PDB file of C-alpha atoms and ligand atoms in Angstrom:
ATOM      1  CA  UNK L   1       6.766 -68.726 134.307  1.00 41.00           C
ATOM      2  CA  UNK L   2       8.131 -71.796 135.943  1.00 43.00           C
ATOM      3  CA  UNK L   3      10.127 -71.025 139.278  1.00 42.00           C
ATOM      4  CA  UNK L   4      12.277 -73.909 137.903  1.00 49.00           C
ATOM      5  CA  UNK L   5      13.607 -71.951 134.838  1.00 55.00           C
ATOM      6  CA  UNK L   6      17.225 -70.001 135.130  1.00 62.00           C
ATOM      7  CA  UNK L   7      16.471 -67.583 137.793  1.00 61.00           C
ATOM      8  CA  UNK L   8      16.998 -70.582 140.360  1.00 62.00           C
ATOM      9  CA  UNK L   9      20.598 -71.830 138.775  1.00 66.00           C
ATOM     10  CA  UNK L  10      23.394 -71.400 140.416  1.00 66.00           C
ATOM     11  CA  UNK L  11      26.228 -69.518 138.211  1.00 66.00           C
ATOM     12  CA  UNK L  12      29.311 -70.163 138.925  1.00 67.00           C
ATOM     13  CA  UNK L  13      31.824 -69.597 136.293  1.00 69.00           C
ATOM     14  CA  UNK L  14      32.329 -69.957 133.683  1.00 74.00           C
ATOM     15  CA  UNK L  15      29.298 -70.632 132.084  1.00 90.00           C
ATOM     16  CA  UNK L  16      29.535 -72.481 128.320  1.00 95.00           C
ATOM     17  CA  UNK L  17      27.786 -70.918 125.984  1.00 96.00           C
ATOM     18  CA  UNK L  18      28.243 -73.329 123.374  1.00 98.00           C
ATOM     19  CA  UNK L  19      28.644 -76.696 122.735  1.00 98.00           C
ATOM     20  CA  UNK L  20      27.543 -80.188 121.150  1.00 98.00           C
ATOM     21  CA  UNK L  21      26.976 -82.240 124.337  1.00 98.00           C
ATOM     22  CA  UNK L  22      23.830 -83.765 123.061  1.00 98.00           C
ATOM     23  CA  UNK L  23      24.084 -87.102 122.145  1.00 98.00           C
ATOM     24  CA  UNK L  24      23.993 -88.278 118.109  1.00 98.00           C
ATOM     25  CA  UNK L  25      22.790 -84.861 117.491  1.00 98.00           C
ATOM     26  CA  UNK L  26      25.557 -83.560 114.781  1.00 97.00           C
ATOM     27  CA  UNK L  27      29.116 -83.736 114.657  1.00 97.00           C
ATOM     28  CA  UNK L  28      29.563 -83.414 118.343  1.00 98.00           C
ATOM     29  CA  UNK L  29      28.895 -86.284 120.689  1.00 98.00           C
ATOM     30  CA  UNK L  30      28.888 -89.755 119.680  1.00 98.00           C
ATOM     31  CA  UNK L  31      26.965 -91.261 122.553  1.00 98.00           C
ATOM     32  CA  UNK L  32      25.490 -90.663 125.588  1.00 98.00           C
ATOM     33  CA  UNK L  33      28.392 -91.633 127.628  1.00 98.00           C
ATOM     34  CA  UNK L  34      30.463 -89.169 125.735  1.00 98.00           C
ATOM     35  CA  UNK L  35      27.667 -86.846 126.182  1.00 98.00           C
ATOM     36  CA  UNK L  36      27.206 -87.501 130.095  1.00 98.00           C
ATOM     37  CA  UNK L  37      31.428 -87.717 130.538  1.00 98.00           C
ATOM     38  CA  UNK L  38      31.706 -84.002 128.505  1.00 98.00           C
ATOM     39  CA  UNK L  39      29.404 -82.910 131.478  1.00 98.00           C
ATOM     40  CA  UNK L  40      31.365 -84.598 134.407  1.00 97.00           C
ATOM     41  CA  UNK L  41      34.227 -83.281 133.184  1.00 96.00           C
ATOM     42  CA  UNK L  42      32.534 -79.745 132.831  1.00 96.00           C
ATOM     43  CA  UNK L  43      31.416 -79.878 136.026  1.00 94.00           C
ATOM     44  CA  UNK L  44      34.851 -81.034 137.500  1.00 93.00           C
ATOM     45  CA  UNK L  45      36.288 -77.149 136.586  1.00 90.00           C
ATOM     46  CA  UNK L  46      33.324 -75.532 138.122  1.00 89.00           C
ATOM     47  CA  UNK L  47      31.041 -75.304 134.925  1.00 92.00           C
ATOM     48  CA  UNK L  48      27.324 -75.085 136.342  1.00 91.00           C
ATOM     49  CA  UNK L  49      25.629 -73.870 133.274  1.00 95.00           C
ATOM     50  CA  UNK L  50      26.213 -75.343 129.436  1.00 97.00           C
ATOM     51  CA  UNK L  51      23.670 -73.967 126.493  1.00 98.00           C
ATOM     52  CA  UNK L  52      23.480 -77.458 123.883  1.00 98.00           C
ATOM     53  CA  UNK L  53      23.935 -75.557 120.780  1.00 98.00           C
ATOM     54  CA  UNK L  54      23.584 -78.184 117.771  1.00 98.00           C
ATOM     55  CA  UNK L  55      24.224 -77.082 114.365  1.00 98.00           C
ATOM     56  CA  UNK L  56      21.161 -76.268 112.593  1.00 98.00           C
ATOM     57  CA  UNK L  57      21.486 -76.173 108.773  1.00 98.00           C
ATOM     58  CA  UNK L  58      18.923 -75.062 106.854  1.00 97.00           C
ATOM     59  CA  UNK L  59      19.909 -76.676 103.601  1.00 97.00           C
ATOM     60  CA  UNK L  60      19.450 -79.976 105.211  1.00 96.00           C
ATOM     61  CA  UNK L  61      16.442 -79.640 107.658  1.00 97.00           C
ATOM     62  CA  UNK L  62      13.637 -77.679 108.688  1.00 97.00           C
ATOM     63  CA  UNK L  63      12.971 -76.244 111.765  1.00 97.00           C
ATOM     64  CA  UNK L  64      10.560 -79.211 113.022  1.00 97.00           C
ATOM     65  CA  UNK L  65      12.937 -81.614 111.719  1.00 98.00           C
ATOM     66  CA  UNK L  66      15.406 -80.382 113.780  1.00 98.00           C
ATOM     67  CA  UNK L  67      13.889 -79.897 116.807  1.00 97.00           C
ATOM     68  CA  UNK L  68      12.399 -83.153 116.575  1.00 97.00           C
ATOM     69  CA  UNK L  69      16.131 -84.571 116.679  1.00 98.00           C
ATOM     70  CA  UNK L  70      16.933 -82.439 119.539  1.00 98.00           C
ATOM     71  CA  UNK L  71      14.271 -83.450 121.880  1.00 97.00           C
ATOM     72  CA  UNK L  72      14.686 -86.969 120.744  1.00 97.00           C
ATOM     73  CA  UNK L  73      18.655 -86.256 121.734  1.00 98.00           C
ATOM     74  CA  UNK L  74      17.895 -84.553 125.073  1.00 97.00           C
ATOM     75  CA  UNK L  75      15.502 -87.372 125.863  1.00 97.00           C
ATOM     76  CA  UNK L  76      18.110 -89.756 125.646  1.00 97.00           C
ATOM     77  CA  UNK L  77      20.574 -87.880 127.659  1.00 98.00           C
ATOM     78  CA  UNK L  78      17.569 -87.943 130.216  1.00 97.00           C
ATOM     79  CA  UNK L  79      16.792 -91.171 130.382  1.00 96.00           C
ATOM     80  CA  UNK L  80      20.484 -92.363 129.946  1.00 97.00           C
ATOM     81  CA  UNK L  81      21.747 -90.995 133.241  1.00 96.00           C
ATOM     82  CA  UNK L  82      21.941 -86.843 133.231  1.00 97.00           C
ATOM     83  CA  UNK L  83      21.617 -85.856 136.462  1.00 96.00           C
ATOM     84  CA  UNK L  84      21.278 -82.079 137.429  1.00 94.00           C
ATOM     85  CA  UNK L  85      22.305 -82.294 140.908  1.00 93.00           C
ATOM     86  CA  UNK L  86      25.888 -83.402 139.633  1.00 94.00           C
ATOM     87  CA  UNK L  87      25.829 -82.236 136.229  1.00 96.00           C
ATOM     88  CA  UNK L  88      25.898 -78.412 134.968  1.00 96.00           C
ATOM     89  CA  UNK L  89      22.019 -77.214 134.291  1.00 95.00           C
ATOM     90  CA  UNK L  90      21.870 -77.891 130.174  1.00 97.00           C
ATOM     91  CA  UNK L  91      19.772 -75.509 128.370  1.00 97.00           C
ATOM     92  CA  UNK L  92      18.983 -76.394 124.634  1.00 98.00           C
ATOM     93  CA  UNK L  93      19.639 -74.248 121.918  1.00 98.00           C
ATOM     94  CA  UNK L  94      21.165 -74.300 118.004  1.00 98.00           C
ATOM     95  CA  UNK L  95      24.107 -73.040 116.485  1.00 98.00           C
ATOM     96  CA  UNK L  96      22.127 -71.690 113.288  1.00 98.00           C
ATOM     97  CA  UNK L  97      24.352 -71.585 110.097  1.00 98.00           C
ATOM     98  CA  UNK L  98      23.667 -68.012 108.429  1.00 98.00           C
ATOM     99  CA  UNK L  99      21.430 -67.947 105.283  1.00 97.00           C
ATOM    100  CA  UNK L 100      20.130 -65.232 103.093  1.00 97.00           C
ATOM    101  CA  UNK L 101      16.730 -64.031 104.794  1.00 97.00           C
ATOM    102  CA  UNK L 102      17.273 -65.279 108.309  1.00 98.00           C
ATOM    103  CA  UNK L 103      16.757 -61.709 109.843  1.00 97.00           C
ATOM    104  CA  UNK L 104      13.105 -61.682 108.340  1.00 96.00           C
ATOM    105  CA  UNK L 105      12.776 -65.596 109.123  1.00 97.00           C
ATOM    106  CA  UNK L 106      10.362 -66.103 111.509  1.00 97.00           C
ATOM    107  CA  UNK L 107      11.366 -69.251 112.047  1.00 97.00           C
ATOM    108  CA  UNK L 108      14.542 -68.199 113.394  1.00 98.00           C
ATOM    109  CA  UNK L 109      12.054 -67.610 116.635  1.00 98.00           C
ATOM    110  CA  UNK L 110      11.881 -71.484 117.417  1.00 98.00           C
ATOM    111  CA  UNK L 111      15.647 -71.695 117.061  1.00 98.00           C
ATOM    112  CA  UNK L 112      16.901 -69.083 120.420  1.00 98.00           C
ATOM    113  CA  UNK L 113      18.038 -70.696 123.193  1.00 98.00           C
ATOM    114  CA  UNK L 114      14.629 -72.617 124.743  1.00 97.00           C
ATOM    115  CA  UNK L 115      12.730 -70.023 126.998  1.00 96.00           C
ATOM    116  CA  UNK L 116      14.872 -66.975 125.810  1.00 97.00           C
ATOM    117  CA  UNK L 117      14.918 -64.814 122.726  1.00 97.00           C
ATOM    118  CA  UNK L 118      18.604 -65.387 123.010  1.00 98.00           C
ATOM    119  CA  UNK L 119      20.127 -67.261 119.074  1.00 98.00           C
ATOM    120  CA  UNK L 120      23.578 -68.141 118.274  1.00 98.00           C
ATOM    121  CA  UNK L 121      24.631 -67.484 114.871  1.00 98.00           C
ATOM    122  CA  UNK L 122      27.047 -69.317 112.891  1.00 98.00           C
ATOM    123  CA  UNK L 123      28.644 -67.297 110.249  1.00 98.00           C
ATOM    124  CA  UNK L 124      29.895 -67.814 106.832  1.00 96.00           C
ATOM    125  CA  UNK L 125      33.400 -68.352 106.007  1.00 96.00           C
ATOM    126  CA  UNK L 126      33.948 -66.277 103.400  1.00 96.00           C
ATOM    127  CA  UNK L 127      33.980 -62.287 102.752  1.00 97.00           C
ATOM    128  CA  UNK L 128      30.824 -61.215 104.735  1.00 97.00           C
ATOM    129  CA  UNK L 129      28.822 -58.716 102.297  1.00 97.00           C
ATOM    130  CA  UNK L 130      27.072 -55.370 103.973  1.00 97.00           C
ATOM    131  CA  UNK L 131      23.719 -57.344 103.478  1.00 97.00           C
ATOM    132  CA  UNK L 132      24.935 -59.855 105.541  1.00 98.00           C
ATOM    133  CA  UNK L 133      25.320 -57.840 108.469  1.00 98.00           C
ATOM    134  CA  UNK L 134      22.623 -55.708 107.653  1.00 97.00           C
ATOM    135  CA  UNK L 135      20.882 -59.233 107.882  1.00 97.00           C
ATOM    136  CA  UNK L 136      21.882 -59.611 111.925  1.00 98.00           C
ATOM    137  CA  UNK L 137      20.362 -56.327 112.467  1.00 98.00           C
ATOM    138  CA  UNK L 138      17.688 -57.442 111.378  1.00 97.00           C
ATOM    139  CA  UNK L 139      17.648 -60.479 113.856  1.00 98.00           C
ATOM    140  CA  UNK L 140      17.136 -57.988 116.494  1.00 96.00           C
ATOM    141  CA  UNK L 141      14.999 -55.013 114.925  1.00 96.00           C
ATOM    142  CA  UNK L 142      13.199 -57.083 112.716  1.00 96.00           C
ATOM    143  CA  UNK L 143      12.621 -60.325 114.745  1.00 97.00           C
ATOM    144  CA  UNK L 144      13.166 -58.827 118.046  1.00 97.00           C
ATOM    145  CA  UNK L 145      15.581 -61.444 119.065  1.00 98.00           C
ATOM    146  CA  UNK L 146      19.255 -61.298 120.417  1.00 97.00           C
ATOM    147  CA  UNK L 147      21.774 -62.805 117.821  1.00 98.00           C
ATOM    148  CA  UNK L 148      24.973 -63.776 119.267  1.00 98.00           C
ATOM    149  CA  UNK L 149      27.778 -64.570 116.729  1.00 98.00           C
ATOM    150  CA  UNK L 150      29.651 -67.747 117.281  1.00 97.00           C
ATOM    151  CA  UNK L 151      33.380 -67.820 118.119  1.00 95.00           C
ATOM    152  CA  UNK L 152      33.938 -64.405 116.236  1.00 93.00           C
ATOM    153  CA  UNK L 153      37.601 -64.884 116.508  1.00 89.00           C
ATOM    154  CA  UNK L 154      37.071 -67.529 113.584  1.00 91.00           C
ATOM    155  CA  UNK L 155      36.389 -64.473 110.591  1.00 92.00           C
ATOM    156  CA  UNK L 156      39.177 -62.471 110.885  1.00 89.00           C
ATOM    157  CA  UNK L 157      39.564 -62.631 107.224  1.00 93.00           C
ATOM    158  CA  UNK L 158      35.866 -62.572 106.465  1.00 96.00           C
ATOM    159  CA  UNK L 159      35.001 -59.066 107.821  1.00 95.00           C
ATOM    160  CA  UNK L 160      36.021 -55.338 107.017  1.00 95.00           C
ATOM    161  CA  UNK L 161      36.701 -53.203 110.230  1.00 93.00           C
ATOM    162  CA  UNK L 162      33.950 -51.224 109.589  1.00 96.00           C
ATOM    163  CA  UNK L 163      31.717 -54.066 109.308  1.00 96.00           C
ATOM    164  CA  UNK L 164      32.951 -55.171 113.226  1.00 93.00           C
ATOM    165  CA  UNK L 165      32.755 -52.152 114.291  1.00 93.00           C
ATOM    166  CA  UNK L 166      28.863 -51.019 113.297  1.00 96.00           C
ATOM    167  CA  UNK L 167      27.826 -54.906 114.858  1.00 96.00           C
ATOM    168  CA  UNK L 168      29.807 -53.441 117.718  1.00 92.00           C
ATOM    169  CA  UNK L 169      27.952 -50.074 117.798  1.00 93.00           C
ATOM    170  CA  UNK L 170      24.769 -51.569 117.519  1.00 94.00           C
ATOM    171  CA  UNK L 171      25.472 -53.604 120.171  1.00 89.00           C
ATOM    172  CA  UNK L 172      25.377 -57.948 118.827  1.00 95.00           C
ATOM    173  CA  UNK L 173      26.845 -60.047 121.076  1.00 95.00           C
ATOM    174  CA  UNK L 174      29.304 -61.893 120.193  1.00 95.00           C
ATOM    175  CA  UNK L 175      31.353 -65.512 121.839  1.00 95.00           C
ATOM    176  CA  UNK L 176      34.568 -66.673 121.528  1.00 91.00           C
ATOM    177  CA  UNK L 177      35.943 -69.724 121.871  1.00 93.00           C
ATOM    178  CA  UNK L 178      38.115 -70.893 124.992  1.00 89.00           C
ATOM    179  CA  UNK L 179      41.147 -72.407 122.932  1.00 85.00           C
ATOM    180  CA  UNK L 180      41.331 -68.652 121.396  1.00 84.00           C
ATOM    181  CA  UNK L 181      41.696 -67.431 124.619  1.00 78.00           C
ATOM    182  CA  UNK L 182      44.440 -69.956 125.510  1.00 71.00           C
ATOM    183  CA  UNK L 183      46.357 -69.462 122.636  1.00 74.00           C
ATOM    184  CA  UNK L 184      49.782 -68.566 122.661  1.00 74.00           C
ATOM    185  CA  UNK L 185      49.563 -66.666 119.388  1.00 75.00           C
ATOM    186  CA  UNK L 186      45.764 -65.652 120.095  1.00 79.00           C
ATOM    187  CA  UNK L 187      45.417 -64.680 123.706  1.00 74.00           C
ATOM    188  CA  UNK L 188      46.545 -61.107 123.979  1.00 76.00           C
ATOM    189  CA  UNK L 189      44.287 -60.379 121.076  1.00 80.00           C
ATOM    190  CA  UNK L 190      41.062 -62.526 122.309  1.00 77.00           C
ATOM    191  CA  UNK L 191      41.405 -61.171 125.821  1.00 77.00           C
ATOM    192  CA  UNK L 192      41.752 -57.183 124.580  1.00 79.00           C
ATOM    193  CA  UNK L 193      38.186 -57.649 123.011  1.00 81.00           C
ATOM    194  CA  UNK L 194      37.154 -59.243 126.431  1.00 78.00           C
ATOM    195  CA  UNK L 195      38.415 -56.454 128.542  1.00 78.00           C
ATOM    196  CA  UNK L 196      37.080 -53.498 125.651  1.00 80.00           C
ATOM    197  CA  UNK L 197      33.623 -55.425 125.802  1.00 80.00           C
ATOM    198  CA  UNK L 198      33.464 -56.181 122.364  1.00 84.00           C
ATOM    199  CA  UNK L 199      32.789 -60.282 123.520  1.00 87.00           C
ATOM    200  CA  UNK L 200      30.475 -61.047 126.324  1.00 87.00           C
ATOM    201  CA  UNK L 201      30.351 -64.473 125.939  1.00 92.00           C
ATOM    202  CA  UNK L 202      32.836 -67.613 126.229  1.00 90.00           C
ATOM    203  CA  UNK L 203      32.333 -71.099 125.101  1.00 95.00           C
ATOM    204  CA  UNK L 204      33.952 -74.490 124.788  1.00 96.00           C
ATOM    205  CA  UNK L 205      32.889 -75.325 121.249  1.00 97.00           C
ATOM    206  CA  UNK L 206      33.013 -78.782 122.957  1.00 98.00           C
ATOM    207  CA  UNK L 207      32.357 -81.660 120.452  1.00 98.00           C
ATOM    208  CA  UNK L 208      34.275 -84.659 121.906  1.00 97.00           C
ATOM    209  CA  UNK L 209      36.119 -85.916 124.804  1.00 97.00           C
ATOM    210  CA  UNK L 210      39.632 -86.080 122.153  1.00 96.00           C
ATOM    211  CA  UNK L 211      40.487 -83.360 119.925  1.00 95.00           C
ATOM    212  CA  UNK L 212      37.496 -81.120 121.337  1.00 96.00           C
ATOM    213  CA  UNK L 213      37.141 -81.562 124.530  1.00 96.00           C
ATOM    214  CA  UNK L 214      34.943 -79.156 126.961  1.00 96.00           C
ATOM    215  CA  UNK L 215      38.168 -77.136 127.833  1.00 92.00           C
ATOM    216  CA  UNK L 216      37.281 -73.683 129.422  1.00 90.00           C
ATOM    217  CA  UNK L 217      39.448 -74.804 132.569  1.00 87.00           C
ATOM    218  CA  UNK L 218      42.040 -73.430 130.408  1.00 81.00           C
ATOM    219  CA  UNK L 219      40.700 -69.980 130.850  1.00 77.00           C
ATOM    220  CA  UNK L 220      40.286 -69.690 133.945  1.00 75.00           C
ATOM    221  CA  UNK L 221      43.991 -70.819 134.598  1.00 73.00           C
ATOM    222  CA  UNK L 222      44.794 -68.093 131.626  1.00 71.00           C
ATOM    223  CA  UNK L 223      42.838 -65.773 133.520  1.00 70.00           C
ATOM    224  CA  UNK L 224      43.543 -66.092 137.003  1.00 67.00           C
ATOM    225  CA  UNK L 225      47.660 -65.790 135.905  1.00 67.00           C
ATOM    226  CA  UNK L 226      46.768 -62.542 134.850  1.00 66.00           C
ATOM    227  CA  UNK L 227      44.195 -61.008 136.917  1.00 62.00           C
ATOM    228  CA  UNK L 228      41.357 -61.193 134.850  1.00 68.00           C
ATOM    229  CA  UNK L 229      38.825 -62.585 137.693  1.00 73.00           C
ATOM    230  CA  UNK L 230      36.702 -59.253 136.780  1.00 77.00           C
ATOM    231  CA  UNK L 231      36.624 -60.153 133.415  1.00 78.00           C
ATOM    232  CA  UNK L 232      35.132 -63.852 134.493  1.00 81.00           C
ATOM    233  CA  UNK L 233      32.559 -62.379 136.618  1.00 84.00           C
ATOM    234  CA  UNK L 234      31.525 -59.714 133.907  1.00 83.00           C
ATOM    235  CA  UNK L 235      30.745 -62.716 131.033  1.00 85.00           C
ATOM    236  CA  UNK L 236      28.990 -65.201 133.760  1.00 88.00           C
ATOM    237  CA  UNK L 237      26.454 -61.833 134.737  1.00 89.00           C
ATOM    238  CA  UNK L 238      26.820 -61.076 130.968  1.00 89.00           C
ATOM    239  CA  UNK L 239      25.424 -64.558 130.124  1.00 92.00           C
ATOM    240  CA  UNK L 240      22.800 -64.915 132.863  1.00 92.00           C
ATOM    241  CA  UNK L 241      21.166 -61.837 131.280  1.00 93.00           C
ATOM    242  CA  UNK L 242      20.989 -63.174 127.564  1.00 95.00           C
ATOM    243  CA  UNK L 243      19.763 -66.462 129.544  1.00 95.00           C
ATOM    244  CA  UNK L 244      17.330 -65.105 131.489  1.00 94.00           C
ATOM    245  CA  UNK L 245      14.334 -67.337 131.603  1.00 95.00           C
ATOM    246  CA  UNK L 246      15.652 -70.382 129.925  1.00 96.00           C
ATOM    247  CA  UNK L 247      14.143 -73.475 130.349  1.00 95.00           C
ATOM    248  CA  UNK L 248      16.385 -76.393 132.035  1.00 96.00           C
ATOM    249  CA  UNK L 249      17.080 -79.382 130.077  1.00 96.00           C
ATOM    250  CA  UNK L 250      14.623 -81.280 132.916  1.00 94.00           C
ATOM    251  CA  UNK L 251      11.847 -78.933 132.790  1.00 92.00           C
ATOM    252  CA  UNK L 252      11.750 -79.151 128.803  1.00 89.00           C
ATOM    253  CA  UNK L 253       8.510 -79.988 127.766  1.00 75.00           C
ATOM    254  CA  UNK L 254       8.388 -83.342 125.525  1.00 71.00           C
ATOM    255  CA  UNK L 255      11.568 -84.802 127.181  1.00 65.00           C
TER     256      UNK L 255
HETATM  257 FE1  FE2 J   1      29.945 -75.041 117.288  1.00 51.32          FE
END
């Protein structure tokens, strides 16, 4: 294994466990200077580690269609001025949209976050069915790979209790987005399933510099007003585990 690969990054928080930095890649970034300004201002709150998590949906693509698109993208964030020394260490994954089957896909294996066994799952938006869940389970028992659920605050209305809490039992991981976090109407909620350990993992959702920008400065003002420093340090050690051995964006082969 490559003594370049995550073990050497320095993490301070928070780390961003998801976004659309890459450039022309989906609905996120529009170019790479948006791409290469979302990481400036990343790195201007103290962000040293982003995971590029374009959505992958399998209606539209395949899996070598995809990642076709996303090495083309990361090349061009390359070769258009990404610079590691100044810019957070980028570490390319997907934000895969759920789909009947996916915990026996064995696809699903090229789609983790790149050197990791580490995949962020985007769920449906609409009432999740016991075979649905059963399905993430299956992600881990059958594939042997770590699904992480994208900004769970999103299916309140989607999910039973019982559903939460057996994912909980059985140990997914699960992100939440910084603007839930921030909320006035959200906060006291989001953090509570911080502090019980029900999320590990925070992320910007960035997509844009406008009306989604990378924003997790806003937690760590939310959390440092109310002691919740410990609760920072647990999700950065939280998300250097699930990113053990990933693969920085300028050690990816084919870029
Ligand atoms: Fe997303």
């Amino acid at each position: 294994m490559s003594a370049t690969r995550s073990e050497t990054v320095v993490w301070r928080q928070p780390p961003d466990f998801h976004s659309h930095i890459l450039p022309m890649m989906d609905d996120g970034s529009d170019s790479v200077a948006t791409s290469l300004e979302m990481l400036t201002r990343s790195a201007a709150y103290g962000c040293s580690v982003m995971v590029a998590t374009p959505h992958f949906y399998p209606e539209n693509e395949g899996p070598d269609a995809f990642l076709a698109r996303r090495a083309a993208s990361a090349a061009r964030l390359l070769n258009g001025g990404y610079d590691p020394s100044r810019h957070p260490c980028v570490f390319l994954g997907a934000e895969v949209a759920y789909f009947t089957g996916i915990g026996h896909c064995a696809d699903l294996k090229r789609l983790t976050v790149l050197g990791t066994r580490t995949v962020l799952v985007e769920m449906p938006f609409c009432r999740w069915t016991d075979s649905m869940v059963d399905d993430i389970l299956f992600i881990r028992d059958h594939l042997g790979l770590c699904p992480v659920l994208a900004h769970i605050e999103r299916y309140r209305a989607f999910y039973s209790r019982r559903q939460l809490e057996l994912l909980i039992e059985e140990g997914v991981a699960m992100q939440v987005n910084a603007s839930n976090i921030a909320g006035c109407l959200t906060r006291y909620r989001a953090r509570r399933m911080v502090a019980s350990g029900v999320v590990q993992l925070i992320g910007s959702d960035c997509h844009n510099l406008g009306t989604r920008p990378p924003n997790l400065d806003v937690l760590l003002h939310d959390l440092a007003s109310h002691g919740g420093e410990s609760l920072l340090s647990r999700m950065t050690e939280q998300c250097r585990l699930l990113l053990r051995g990933a693969v920085p964006l300028e050690q990816t082969p084919g870029t």
